[in-house]
mmCIF file of C-alpha atoms in Angstrom:
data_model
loop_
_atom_site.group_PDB
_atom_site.id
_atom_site.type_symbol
_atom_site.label_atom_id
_atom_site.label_comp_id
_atom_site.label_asym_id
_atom_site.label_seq_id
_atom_site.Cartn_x
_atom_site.Cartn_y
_atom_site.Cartn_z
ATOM 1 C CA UNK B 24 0.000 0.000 0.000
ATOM 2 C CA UNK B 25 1.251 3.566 -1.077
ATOM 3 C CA UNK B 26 1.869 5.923 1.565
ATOM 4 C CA UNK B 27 1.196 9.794 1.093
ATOM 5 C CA UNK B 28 5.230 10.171 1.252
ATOM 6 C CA UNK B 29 5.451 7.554 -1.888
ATOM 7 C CA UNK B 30 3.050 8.550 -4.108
ATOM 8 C CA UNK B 31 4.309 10.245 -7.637
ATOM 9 C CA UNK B 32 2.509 12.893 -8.804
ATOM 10 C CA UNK B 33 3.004 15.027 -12.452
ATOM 11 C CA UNK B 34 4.816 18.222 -11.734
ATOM 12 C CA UNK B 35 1.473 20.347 -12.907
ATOM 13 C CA UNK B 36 -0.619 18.500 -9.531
ATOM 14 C CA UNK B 37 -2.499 21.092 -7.279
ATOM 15 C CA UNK B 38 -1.920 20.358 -3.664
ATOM 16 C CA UNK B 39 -4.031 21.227 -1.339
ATOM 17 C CA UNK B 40 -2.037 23.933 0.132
ATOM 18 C CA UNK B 41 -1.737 25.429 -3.926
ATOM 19 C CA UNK B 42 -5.357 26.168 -3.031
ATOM 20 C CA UNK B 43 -7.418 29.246 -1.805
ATOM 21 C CA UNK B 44 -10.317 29.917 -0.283
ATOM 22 C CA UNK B 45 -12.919 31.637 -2.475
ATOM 23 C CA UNK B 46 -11.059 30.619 -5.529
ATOM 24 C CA UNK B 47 -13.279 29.504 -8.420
ATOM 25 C CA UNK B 48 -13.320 26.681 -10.559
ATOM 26 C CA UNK B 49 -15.449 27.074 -14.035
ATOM 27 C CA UNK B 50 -16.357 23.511 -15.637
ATOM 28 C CA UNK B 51 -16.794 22.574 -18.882
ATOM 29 C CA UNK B 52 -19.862 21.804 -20.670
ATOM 30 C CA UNK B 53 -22.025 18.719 -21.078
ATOM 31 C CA UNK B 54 -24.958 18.263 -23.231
ATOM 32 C CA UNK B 55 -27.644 15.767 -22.086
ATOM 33 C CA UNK B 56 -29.024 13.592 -25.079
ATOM 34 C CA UNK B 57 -32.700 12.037 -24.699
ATOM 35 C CA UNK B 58 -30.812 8.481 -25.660
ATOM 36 C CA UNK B 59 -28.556 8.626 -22.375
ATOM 37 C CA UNK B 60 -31.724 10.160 -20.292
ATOM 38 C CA UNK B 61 -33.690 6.981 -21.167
ATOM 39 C CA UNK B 62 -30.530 4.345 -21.168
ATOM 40 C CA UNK B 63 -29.058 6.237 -17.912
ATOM 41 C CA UNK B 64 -32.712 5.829 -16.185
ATOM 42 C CA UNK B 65 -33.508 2.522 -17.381
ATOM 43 C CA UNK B 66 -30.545 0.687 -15.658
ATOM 44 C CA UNK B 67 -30.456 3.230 -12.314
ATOM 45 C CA UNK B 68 -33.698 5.085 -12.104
ATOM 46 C CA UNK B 69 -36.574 3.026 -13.838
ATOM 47 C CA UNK B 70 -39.570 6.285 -12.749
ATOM 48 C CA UNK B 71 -42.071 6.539 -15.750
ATOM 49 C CA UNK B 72 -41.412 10.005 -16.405
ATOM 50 C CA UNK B 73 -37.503 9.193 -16.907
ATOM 51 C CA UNK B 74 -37.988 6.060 -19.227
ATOM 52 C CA UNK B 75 -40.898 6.648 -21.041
ATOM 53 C CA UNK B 76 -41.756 9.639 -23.521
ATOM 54 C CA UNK B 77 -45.847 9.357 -22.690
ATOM 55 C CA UNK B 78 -45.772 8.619 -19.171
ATOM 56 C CA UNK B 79 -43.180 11.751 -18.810
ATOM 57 C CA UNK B 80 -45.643 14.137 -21.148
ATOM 58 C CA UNK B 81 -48.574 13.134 -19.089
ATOM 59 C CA UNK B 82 -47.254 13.845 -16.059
ATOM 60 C CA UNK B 83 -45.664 16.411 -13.696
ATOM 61 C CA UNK B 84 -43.199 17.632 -15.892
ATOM 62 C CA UNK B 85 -44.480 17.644 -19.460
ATOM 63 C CA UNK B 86 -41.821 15.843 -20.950
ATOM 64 C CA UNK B 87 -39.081 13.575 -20.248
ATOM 65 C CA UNK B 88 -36.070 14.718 -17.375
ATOM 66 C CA UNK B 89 -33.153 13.019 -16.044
ATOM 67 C CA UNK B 90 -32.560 11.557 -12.953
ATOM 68 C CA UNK B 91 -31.204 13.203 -10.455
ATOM 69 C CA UNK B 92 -28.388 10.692 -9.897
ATOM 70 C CA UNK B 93 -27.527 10.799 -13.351
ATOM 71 C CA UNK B 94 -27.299 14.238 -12.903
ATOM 72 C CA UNK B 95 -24.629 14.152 -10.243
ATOM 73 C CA UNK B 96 -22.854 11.743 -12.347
ATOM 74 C CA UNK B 97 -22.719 14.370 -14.591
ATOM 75 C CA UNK B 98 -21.110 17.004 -12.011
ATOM 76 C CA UNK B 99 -18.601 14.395 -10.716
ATOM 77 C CA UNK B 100 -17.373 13.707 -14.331
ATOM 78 C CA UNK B 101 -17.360 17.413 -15.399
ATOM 79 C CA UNK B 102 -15.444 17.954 -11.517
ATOM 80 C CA UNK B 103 -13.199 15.094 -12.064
ATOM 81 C CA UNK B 104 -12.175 16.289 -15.728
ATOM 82 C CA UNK B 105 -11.831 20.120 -15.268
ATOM 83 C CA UNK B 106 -10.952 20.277 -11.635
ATOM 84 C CA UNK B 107 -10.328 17.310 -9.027
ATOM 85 C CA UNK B 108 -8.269 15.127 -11.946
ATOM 86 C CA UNK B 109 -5.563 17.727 -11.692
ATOM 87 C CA UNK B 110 -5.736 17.808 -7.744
ATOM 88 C CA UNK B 111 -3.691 15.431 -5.790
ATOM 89 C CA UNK B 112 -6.701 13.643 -4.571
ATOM 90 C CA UNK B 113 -6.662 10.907 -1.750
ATOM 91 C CA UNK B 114 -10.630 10.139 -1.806
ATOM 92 C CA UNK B 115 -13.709 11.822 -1.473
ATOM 93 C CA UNK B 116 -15.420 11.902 2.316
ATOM 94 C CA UNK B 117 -18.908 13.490 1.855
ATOM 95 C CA UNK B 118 -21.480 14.765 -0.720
ATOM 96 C CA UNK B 119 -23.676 17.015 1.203
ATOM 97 C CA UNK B 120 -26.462 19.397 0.690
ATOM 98 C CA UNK B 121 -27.285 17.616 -2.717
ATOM 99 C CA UNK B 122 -29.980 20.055 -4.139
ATOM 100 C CA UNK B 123 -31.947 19.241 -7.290
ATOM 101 C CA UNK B 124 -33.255 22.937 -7.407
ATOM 102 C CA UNK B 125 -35.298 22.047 -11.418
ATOM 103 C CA UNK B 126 -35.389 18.807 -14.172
ATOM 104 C CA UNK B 127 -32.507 18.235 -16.385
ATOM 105 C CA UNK B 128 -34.246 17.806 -19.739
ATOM 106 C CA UNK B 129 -32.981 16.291 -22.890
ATOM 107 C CA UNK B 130 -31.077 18.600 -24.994
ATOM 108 C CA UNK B 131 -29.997 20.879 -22.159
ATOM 109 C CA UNK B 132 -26.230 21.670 -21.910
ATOM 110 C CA UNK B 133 -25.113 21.398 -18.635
ATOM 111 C CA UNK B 134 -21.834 23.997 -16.823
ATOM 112 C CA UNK B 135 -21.297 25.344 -13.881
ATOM 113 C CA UNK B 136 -18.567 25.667 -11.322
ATOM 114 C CA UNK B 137 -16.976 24.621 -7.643
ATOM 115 C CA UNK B 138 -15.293 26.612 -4.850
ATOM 116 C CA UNK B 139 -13.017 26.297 -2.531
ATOM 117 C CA UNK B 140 -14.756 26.829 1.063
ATOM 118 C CA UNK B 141 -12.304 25.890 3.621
ATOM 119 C CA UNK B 142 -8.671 23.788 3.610
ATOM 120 C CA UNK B 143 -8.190 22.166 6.949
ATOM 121 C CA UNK B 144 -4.555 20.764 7.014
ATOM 122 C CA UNK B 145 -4.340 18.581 9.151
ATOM 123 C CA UNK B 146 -0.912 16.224 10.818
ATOM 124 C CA UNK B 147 -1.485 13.374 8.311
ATOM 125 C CA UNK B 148 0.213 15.486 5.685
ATOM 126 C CA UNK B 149 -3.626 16.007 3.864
ATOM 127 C CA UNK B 150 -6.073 18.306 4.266
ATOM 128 C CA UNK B 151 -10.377 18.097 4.741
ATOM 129 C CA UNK B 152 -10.792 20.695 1.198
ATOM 130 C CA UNK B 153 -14.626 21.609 1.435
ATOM 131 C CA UNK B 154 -16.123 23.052 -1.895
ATOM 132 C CA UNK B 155 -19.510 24.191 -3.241
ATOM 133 C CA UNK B 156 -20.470 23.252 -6.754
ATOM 134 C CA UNK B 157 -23.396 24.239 -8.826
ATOM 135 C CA UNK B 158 -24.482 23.025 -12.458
ATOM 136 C CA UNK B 159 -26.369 25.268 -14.672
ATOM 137 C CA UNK B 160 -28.390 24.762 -17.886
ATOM 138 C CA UNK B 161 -27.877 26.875 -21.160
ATOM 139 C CA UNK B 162 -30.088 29.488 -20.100
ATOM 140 C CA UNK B 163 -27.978 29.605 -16.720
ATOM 141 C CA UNK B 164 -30.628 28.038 -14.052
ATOM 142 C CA UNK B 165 -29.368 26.774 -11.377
ATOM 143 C CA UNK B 166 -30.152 22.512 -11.632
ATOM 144 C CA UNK B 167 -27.596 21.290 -8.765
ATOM 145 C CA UNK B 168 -26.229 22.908 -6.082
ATOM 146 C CA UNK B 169 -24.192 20.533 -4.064
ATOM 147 C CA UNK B 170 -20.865 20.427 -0.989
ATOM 148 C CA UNK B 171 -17.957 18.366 -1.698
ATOM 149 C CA UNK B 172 -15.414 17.211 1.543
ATOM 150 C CA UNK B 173 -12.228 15.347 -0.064
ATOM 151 C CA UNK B 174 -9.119 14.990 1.648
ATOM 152 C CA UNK B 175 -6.630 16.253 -0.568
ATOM 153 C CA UNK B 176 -2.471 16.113 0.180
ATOM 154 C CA UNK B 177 -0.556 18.990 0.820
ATOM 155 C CA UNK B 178 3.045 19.663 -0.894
ATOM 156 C CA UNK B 179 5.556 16.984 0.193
#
C-alpha cells in the first residue's frame, strides 16, 4: 500500500495547500441527449417520467427529465475532468447538501462551477478541502447545487 510520502505525482498536480479559499473553478460543458436520459434511467432510475416519452408528457413535468443521480454523475465527471483530476486527490469523504433545485431535460447543456470553502490541514500530511459546486443549464438556471469534503495532500 502507497503511503502519502510515496506517491508520484506530475509536476502540474495542485496540492491542497496550492489552493485558496474563495477561488473559483469554471467547468466545462455537457450536453444531455434524450438516448442517455432513457438508457441512464432505465438501468439506475426506472420512474415513468424518466424512461418513457408518454408517461413523462402526461405527467408532472411535461416531458421527459433526467434523474437526479444521473445528474450528479454528470457534475462528478465534469469535476473530475476540469478540476479534481488535476488535484492530488486521496478520496472523497462526503457529498452534502445535494440540491436538485429544477429537471434536467434532454437537450440541455449542462456547466457550472466549484469553490473552494475551507482547507483544513491537518498532521497526516492532507487536508479536509470543502467546496460548493453548482451546475447550470444553457439558459444559466441553477439545476444542482451541491458540498464536496475530499481529503486532498498537501506539498511533500
Amino acid at each position: 500500500m502507497a503511503t502519502l510520502a510515496t506517491v508520484k505525482h506530475a509536476p502540474d498536480v495542485t496540492y491542497a495547500d496550492d489552493l485558496q479559499v474563495g477561488a473559483r473553478y469554471p467547468l466545462d460543458t455537457y450536453t444531455v441527449t434524450e438516448a442517455e436520459v432513457i438508457d441512464y434511467a432505465t438501468a439506475w432510475d426506472p420512474q415513468g417520467f424518466h424512461v418513457d416519452k408518454e408517461i413523462a408528457e402526461a405527467g408532472a413535468y411535461g416531458g421527459l427529465i433526467a434523474s437526479g443521480i444521473h445528474t450528479l454523475a454528470i457534475y462528478q465527471r465534469l469535476a473530475v475532468s476540469g478540476v479534481f483530476g488535476g488535484w492530488s486527490v486521496i478520496a472523497g469523504k462526503s457529498l452534502t447538501d445535494v440540491r436538485f433545485l429544477r429537471p434536467v431535460r434532454p437537450d440541455d447543456t449542462l456547466s457550472g462551477s466549484i469553490v473552494v470553502d475551507a482547507i483544513d490541514i491537518d498532521e497526516r500530511g492532507r487536508a479536509l478541502v470543502t467546496t460548493t459546486a453548482e451546475l447550470v443549464n444553457q439558459r444559466g438556471d441553477s439545476v444542482m447545487t451541491l458540498v464536496v469534503e475530499a481529503f486532498v495532500r498537501v506539498r511533500p
